[in-house]
mmCIF file of C-alpha atoms and ligand atoms in Angstrom:
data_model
loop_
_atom_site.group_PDB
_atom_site.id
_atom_site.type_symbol
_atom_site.label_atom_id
_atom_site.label_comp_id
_atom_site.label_asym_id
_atom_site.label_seq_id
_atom_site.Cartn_x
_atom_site.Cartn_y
_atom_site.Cartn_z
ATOM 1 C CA UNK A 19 38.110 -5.013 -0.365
ATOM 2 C CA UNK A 20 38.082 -8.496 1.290
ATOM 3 C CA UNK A 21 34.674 -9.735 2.700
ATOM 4 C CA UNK A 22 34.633 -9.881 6.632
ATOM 5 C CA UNK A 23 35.865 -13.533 7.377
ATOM 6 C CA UNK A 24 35.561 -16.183 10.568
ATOM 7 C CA UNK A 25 38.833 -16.008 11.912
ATOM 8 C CA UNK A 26 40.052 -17.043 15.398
ATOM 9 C CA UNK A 27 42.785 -15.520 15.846
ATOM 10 C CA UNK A 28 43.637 -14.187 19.464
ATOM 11 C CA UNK A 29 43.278 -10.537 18.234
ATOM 12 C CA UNK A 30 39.837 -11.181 16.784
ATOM 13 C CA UNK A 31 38.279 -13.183 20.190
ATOM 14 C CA UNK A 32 39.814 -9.660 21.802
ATOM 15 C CA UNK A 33 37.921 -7.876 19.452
ATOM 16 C CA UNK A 34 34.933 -9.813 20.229
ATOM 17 C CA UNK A 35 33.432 -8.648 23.481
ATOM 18 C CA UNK A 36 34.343 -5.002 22.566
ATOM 19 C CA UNK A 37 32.556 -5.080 19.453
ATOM 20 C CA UNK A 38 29.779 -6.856 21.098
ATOM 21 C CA UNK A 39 29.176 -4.240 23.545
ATOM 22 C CA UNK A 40 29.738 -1.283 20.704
ATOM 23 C CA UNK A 41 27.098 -2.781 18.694
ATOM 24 C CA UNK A 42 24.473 -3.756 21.942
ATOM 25 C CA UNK A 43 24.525 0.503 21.991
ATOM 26 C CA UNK A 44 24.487 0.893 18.358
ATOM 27 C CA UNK A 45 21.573 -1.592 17.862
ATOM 28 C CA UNK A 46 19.737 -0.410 21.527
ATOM 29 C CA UNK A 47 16.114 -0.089 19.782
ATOM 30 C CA UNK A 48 16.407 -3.547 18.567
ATOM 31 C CA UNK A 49 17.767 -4.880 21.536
ATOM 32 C CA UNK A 50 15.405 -3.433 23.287
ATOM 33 C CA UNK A 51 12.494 -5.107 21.765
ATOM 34 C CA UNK A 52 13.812 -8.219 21.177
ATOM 35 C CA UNK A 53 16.170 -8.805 24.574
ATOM 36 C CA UNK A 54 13.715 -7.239 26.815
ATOM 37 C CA UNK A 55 10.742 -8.378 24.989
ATOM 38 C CA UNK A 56 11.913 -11.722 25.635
ATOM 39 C CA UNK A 57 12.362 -11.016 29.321
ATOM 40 C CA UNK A 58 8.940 -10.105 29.518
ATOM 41 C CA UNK A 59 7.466 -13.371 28.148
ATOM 42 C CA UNK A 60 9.539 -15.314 29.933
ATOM 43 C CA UNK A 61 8.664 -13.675 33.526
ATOM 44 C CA UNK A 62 5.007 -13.651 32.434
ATOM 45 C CA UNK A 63 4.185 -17.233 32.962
ATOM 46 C CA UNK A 64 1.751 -19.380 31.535
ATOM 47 C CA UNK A 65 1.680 -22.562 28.980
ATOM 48 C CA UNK A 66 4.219 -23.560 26.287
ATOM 49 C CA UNK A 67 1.648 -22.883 24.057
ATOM 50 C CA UNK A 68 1.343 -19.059 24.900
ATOM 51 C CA UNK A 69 5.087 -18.645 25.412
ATOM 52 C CA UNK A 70 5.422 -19.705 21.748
ATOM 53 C CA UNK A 71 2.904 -17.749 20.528
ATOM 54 C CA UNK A 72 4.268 -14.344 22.776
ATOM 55 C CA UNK A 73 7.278 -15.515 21.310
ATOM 56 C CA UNK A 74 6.089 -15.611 17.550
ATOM 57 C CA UNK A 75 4.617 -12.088 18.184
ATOM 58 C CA UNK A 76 7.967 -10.767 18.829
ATOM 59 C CA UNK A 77 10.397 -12.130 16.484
ATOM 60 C CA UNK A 78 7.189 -11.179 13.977
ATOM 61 C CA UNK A 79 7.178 -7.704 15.377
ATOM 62 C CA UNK A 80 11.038 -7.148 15.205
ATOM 63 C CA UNK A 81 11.103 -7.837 11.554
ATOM 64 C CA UNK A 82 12.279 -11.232 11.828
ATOM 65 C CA UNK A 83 9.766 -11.745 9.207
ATOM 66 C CA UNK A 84 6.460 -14.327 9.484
ATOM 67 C CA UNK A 85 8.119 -17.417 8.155
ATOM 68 C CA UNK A 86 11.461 -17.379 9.924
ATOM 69 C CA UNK A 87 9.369 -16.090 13.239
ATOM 70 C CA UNK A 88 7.196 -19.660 12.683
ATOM 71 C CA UNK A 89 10.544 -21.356 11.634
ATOM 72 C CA UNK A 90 12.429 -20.746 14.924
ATOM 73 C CA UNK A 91 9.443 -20.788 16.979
ATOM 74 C CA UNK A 92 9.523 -24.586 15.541
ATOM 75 C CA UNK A 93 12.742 -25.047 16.195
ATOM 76 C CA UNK A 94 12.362 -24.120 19.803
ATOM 77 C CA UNK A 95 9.153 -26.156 19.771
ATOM 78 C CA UNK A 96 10.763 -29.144 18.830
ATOM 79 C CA UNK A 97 13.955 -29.071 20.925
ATOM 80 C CA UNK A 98 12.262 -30.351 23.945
ATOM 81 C CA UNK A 99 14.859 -27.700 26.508
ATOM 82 C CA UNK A 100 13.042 -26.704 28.971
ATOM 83 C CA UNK A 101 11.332 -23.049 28.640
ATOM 84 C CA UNK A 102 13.091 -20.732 30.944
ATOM 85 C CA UNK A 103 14.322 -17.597 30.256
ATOM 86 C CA UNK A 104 18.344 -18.198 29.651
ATOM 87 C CA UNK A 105 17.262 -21.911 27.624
ATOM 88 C CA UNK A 106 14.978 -19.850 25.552
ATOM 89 C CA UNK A 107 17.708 -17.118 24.640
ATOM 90 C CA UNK A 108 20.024 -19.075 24.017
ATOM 91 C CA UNK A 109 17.884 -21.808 21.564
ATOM 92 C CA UNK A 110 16.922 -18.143 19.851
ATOM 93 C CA UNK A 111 20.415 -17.239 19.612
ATOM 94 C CA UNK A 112 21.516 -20.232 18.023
ATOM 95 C CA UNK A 113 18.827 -20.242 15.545
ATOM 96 C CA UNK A 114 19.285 -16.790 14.512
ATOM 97 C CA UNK A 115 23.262 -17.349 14.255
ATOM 98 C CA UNK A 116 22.727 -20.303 12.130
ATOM 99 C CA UNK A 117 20.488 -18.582 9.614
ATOM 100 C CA UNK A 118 23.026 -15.383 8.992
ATOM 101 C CA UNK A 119 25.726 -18.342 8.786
ATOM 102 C CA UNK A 120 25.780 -18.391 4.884
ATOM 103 C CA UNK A 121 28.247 -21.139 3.942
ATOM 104 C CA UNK A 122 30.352 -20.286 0.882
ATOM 105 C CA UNK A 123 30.755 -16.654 1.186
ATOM 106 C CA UNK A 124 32.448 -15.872 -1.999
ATOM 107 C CA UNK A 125 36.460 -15.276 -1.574
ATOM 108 C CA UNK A 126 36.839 -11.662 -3.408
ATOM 109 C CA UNK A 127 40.186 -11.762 -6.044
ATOM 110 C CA UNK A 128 41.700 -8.793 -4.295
ATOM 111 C CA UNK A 129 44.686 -9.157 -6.658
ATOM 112 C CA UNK A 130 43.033 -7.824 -9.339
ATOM 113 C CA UNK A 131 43.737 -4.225 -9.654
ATOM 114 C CA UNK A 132 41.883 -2.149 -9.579
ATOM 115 C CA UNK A 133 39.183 -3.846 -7.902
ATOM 116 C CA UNK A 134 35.624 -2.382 -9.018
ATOM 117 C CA UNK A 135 32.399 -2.406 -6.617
ATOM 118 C CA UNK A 136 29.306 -1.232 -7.906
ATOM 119 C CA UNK A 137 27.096 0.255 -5.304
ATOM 120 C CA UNK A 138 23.214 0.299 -5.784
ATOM 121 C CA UNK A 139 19.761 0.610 -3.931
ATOM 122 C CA UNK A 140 16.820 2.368 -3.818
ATOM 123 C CA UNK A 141 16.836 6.407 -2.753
ATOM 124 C CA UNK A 142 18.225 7.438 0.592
ATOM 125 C CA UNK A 143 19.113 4.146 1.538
ATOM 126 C CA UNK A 144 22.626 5.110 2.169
ATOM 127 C CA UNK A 145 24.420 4.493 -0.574
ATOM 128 C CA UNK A 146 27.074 7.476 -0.671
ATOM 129 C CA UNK A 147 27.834 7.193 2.930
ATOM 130 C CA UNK A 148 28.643 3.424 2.783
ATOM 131 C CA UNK A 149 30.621 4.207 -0.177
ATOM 132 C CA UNK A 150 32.378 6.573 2.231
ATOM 133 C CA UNK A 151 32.853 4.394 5.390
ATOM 134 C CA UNK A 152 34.336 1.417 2.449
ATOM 135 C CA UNK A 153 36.500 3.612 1.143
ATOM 136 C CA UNK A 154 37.587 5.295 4.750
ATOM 137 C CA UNK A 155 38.003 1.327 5.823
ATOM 138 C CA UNK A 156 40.166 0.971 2.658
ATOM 139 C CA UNK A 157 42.192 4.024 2.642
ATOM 140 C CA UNK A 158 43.226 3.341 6.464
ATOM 141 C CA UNK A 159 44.720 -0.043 4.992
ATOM 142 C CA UNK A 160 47.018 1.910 2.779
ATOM 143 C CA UNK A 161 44.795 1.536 -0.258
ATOM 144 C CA UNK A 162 44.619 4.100 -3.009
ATOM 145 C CA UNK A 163 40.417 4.135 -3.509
ATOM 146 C CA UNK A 164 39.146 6.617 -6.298
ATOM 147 C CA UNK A 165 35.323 7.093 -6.149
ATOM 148 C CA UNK A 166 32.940 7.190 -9.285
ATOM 149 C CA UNK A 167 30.176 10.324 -9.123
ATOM 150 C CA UNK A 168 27.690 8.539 -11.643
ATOM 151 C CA UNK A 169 24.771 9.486 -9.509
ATOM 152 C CA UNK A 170 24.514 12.335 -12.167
ATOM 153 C CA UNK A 171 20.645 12.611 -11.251
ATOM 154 C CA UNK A 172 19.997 13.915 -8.046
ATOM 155 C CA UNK A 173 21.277 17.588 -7.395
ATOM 156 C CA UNK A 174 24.311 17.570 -4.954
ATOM 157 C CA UNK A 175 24.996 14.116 -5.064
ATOM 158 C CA UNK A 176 27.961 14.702 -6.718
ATOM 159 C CA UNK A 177 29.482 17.637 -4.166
ATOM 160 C CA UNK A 178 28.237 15.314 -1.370
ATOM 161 C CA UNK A 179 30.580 12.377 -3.012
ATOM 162 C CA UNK A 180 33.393 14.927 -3.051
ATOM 163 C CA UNK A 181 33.112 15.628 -0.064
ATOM 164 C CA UNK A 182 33.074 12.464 1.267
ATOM 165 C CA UNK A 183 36.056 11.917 -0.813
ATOM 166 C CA UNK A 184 37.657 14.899 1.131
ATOM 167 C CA UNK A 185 36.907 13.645 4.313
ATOM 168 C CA UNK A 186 38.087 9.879 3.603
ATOM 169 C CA UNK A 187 41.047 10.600 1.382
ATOM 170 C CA UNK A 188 39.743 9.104 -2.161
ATOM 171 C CA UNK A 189 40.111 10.872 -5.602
ATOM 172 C CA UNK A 190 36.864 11.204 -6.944
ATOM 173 C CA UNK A 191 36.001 11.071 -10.711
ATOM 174 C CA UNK A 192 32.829 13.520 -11.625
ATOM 175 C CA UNK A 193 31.002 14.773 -14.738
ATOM 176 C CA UNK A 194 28.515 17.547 -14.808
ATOM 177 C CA UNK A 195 25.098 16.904 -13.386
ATOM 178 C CA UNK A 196 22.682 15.385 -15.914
ATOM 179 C CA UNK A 197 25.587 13.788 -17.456
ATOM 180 C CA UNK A 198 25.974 9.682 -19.055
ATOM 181 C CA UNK A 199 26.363 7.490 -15.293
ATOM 182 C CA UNK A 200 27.987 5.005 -17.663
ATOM 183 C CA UNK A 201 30.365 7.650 -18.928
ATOM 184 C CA UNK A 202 31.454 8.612 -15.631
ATOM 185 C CA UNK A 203 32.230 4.582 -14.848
ATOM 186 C CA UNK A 204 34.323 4.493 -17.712
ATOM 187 C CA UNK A 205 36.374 7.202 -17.383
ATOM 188 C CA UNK A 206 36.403 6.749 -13.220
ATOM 189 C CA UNK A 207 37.783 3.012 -14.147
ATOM 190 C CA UNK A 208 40.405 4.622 -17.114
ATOM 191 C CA UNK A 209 41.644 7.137 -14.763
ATOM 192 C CA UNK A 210 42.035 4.059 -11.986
ATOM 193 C CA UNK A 211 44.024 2.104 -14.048
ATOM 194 C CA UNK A 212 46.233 4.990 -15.134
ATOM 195 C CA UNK A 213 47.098 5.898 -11.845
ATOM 196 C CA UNK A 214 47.516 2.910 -10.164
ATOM 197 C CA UNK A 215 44.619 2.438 -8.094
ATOM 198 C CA UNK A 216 43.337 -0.168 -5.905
ATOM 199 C CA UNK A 217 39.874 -0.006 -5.556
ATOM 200 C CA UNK A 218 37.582 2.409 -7.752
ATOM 201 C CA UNK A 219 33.892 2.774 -5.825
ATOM 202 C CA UNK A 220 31.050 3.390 -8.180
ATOM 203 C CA UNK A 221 28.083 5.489 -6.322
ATOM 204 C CA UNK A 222 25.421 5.428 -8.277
ATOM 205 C CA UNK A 223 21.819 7.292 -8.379
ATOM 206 C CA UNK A 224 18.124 5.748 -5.989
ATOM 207 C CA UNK A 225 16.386 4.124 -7.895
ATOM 208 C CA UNK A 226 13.326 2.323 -7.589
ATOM 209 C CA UNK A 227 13.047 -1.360 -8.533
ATOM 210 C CA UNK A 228 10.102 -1.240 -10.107
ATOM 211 C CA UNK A 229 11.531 0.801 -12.831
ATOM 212 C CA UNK A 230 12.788 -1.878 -15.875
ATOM 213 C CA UNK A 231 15.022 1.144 -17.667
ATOM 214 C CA UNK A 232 16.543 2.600 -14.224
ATOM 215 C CA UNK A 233 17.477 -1.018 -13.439
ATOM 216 C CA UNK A 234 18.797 -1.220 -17.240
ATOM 217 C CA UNK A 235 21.173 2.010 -16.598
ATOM 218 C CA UNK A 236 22.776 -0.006 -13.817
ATOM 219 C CA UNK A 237 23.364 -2.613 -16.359
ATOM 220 C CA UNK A 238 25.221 -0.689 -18.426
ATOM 221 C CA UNK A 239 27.192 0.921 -15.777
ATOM 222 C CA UNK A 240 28.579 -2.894 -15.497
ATOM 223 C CA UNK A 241 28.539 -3.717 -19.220
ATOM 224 C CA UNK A 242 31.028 -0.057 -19.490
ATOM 225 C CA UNK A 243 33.390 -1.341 -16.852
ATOM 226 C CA UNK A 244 33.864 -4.496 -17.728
ATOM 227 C CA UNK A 245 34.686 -3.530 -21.417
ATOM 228 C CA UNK A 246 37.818 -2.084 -19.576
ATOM 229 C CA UNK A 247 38.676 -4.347 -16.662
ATOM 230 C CA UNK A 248 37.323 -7.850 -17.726
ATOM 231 C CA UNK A 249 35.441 -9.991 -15.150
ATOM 232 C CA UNK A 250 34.437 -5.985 -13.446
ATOM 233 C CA UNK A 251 32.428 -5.263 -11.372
ATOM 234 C CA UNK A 252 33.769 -7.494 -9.267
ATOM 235 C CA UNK A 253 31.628 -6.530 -6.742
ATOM 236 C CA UNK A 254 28.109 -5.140 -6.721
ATOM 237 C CA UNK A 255 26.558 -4.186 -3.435
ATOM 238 C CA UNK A 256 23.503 -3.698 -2.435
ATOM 239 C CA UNK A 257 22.600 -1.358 0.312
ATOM 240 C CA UNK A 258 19.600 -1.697 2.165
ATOM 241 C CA UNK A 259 18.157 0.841 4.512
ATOM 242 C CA UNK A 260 17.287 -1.398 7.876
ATOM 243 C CA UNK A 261 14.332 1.071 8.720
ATOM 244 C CA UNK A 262 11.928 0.480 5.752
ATOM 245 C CA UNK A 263 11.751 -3.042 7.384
ATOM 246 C CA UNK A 264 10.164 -5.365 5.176
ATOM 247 C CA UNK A 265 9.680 -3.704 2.166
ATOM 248 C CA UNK A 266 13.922 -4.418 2.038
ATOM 249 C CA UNK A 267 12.966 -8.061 0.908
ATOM 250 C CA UNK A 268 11.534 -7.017 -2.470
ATOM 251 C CA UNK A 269 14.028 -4.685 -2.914
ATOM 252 C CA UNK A 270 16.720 -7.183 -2.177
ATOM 253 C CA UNK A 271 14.701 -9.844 -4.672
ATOM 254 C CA UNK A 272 14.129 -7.219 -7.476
ATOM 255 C CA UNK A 273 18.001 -6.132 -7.612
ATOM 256 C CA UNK A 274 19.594 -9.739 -7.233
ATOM 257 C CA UNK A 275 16.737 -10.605 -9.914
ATOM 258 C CA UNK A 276 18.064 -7.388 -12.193
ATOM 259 C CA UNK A 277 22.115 -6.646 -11.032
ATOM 260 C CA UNK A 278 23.926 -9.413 -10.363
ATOM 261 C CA UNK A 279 24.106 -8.520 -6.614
ATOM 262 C CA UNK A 280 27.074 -9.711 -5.093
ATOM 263 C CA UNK A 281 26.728 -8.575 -1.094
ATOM 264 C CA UNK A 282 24.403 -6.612 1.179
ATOM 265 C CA UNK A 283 24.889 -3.587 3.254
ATOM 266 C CA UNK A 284 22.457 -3.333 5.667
ATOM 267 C CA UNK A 285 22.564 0.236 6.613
ATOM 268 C CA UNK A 286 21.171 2.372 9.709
ATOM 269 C CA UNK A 287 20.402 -0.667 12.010
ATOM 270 C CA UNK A 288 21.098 2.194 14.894
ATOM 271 C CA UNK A 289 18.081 4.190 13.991
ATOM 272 C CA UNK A 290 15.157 1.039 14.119
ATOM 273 C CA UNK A 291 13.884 -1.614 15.929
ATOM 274 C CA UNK A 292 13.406 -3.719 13.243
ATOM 275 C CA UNK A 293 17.254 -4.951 13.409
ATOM 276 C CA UNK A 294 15.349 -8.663 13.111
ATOM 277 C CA UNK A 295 15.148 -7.791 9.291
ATOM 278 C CA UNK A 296 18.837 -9.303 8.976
ATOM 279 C CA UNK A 297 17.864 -12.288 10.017
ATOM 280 C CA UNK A 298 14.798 -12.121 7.324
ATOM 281 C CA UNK A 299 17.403 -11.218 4.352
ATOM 282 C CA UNK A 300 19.985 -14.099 4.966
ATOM 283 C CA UNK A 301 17.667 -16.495 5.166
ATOM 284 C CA UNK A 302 15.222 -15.466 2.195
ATOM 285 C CA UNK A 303 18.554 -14.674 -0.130
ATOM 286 C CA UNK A 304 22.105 -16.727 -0.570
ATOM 287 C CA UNK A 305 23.496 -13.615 -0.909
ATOM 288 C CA UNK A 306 26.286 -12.466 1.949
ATOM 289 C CA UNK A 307 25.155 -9.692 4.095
ATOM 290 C CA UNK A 308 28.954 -8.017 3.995
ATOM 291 C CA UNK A 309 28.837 -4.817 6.419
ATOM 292 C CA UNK A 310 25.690 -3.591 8.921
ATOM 293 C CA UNK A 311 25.741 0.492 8.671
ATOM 294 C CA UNK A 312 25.642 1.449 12.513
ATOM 295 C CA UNK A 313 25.444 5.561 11.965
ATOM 296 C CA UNK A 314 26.065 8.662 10.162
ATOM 297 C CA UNK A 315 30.001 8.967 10.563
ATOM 298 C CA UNK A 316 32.753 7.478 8.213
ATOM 299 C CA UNK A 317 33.701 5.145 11.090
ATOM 300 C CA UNK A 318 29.934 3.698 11.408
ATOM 301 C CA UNK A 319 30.522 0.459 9.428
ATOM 302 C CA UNK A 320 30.846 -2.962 11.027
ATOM 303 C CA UNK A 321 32.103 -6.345 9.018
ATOM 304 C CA UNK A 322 28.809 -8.267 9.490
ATOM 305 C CA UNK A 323 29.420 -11.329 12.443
ATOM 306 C CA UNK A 324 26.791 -13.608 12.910
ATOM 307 C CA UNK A 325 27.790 -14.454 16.148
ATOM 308 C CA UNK A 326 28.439 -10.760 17.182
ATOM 309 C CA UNK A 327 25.321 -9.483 15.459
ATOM 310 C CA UNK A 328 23.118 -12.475 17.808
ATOM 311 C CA UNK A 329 24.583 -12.002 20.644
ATOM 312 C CA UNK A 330 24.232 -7.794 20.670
ATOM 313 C CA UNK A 331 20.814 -8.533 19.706
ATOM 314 C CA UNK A 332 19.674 -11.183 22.073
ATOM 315 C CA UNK A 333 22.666 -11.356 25.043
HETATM 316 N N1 GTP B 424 21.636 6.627 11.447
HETATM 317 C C1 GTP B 424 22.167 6.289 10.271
HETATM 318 N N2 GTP B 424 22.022 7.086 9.223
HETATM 319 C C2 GTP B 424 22.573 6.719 8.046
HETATM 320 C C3 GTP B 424 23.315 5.509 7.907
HETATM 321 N N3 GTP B 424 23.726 5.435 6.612
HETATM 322 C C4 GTP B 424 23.261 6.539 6.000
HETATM 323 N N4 GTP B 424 22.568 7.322 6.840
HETATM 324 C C5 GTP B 424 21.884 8.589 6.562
HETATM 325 O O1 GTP B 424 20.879 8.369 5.593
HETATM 326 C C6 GTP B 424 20.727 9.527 4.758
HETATM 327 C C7 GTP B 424 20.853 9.121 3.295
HETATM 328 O O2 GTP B 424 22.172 8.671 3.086
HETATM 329 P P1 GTP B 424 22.868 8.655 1.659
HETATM 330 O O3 GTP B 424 24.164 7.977 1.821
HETATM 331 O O4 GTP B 424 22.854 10.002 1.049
HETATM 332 O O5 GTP B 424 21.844 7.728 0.882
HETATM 333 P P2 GTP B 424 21.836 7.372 -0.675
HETATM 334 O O6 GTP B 424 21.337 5.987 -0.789
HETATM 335 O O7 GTP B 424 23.137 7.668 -1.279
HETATM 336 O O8 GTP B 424 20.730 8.397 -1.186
HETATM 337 P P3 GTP B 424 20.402 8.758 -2.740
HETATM 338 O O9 GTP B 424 21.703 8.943 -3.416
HETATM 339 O O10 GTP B 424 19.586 9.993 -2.657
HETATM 340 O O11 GTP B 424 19.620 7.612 -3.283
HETATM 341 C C8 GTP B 424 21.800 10.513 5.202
HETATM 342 O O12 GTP B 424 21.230 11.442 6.075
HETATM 343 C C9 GTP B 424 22.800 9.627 5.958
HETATM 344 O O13 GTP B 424 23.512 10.323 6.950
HETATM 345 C C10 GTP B 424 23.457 4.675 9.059
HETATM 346 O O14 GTP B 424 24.073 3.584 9.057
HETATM 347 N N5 GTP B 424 22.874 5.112 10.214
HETATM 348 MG MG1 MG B 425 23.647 8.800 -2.906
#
């Protein structure tokens, strides 16, 4: 898997508008607050001083978090443009943009083979069906992607992977329920390198953060691997669920902190308002936000754009 990169190539400025306008749907509730929001304030009159603070309010109240709501507010502040609607957006814009600009977004070695990603999160936060849209994204670039069930803890989680697999086109590598999650990463990554495969996909059980030997069984998931493939996982994603807002800080701090997190997922910005949350992670964490999830459909994923991601929130 190779991390979305800046490119500006003719195909991807083609790209750009249409993806714009796909996401503007996909991230409407967002939009809404934010874009329209900002409408509001800005046909509402009144002093620079309460057109900042109406302004604060709603980056604040569209997750956007209370010190990078104060930060840009500054920004703005400071900038001396004059405040009218389309001068406003745009300073906004470029504020956001140049927060979820992380410089130095790590090059992935997709020469190594196979290539191991590790994904992990809390419960329900989307986990298996990111694993599915990576490994439907994968597959349609000719890639032979074999899935790992070591969520061996919740029932069904391991027909749902299969499934999935089904659906996408992966092999899939499963134990019985209850079984060792390391176990099933080592034989997942044995069987990948036997047959030749390019990417192996661990999913792996919800767990809470705040739970020192759940976080240690991800540990050893890696520790497993990486006896077999040295240098694995080479990847180790994170997948946040965009809804539970701020509490996705903590659980962004607690797994860097604990698993070696490598990349974000920020999943089911189509369901929530507080899209702004993005804007909170990148500039809280140096770690890349790699894909937004945009639904519940193996196609849903999106590369994450700063650029595209601003201007579907804010244009
Ligand atoms: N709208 C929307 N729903 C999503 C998205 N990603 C996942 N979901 C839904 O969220 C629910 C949980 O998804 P899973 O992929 O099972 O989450 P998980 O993290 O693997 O869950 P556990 O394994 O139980 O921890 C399912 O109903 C998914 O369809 C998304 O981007 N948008
Ligand atoms: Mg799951």
């Amino acid at each position: 898997m190779s991390p979305p990169r800046r490119d500006d190539t003719e195909q991807v400025k083609k790209n750009f508008v249409s993806r714009i306008k796909n996401l503007k749907t996909r991230l409407r509730k967002s939009r809404n607050l934010l874009s329209d929001g900002l409408t509001r304030i800005m046909r509402g009159g009144g002093d620079k001083a309460r057109i900042l603070e109406e302004i604060d309010e709603l980056l604040v109240g569209a997750d956007i978090g209370v010190r990078t709501s104060a930060h840009i507010v500054e920004q703005v502040s400071s900038s001396g443009i004059s405040l009218n609607e389309q001068t406003v957006r745009e300073a906004i814009r470029e504020e956001i943009v140049g927060i979820l600009s992380l410089e130095n977004i790590p090059e992935v070695d997709t020469t190594t083979r196979p290539h191991i990603v590790m994904v992990v999160g809390v419960n329900g936060t989307g986990k298996t069906t990111t694993i599915a849209k990576l490994a439907r994204r994968l597959t349609g670039e000719g890639k032979k992607v074999l899935l790992a069930a070591s969520d061996t803890f919740r029932a069904a989680a391991i027909e749902q992977l299969e499934i999935w697999a089904g659906r996408v086109g992966a092999d899939i590598v499963k134990h019985k329920l209850g079984a060792d999650a390391a176990s099933v990463a080592y034989d997942a990554v044995s069987a990948a390198i036997a047959r030749d495969v390019d990417t192996v996909i661990i999913d792996t059980a919800g767990r809470l953060q705040t739970k020192k030997n759940l976080m240690d069984e991800v540990a050893k998931i890696g520790r497993v691997t990486s006896k077999l493939v040295e240098g694995s996982p080479h990847e180790v994603l994170l997948v946040l669920d965009a809804t539970t807002g701020q509490n996705a800080i903590s659980q962004a701090r607690a797994f860097s902190e604990t698993c070696g997190v490598t990349g974000l997922v920020v999943a089911k910005l189509d369901g929530t308002a507080k899209g702004g949350i993005v804007v909170a992670i990148a500039r809280e964490f140096g770690i890349p936000i790699l894909y937004i999830g945009t639904g519940e459909t193996a196609e849903d994923l999106e590369p994450f754009d700063p650029e595209v991601f601003a201007d579907a929130l804010l244009t």
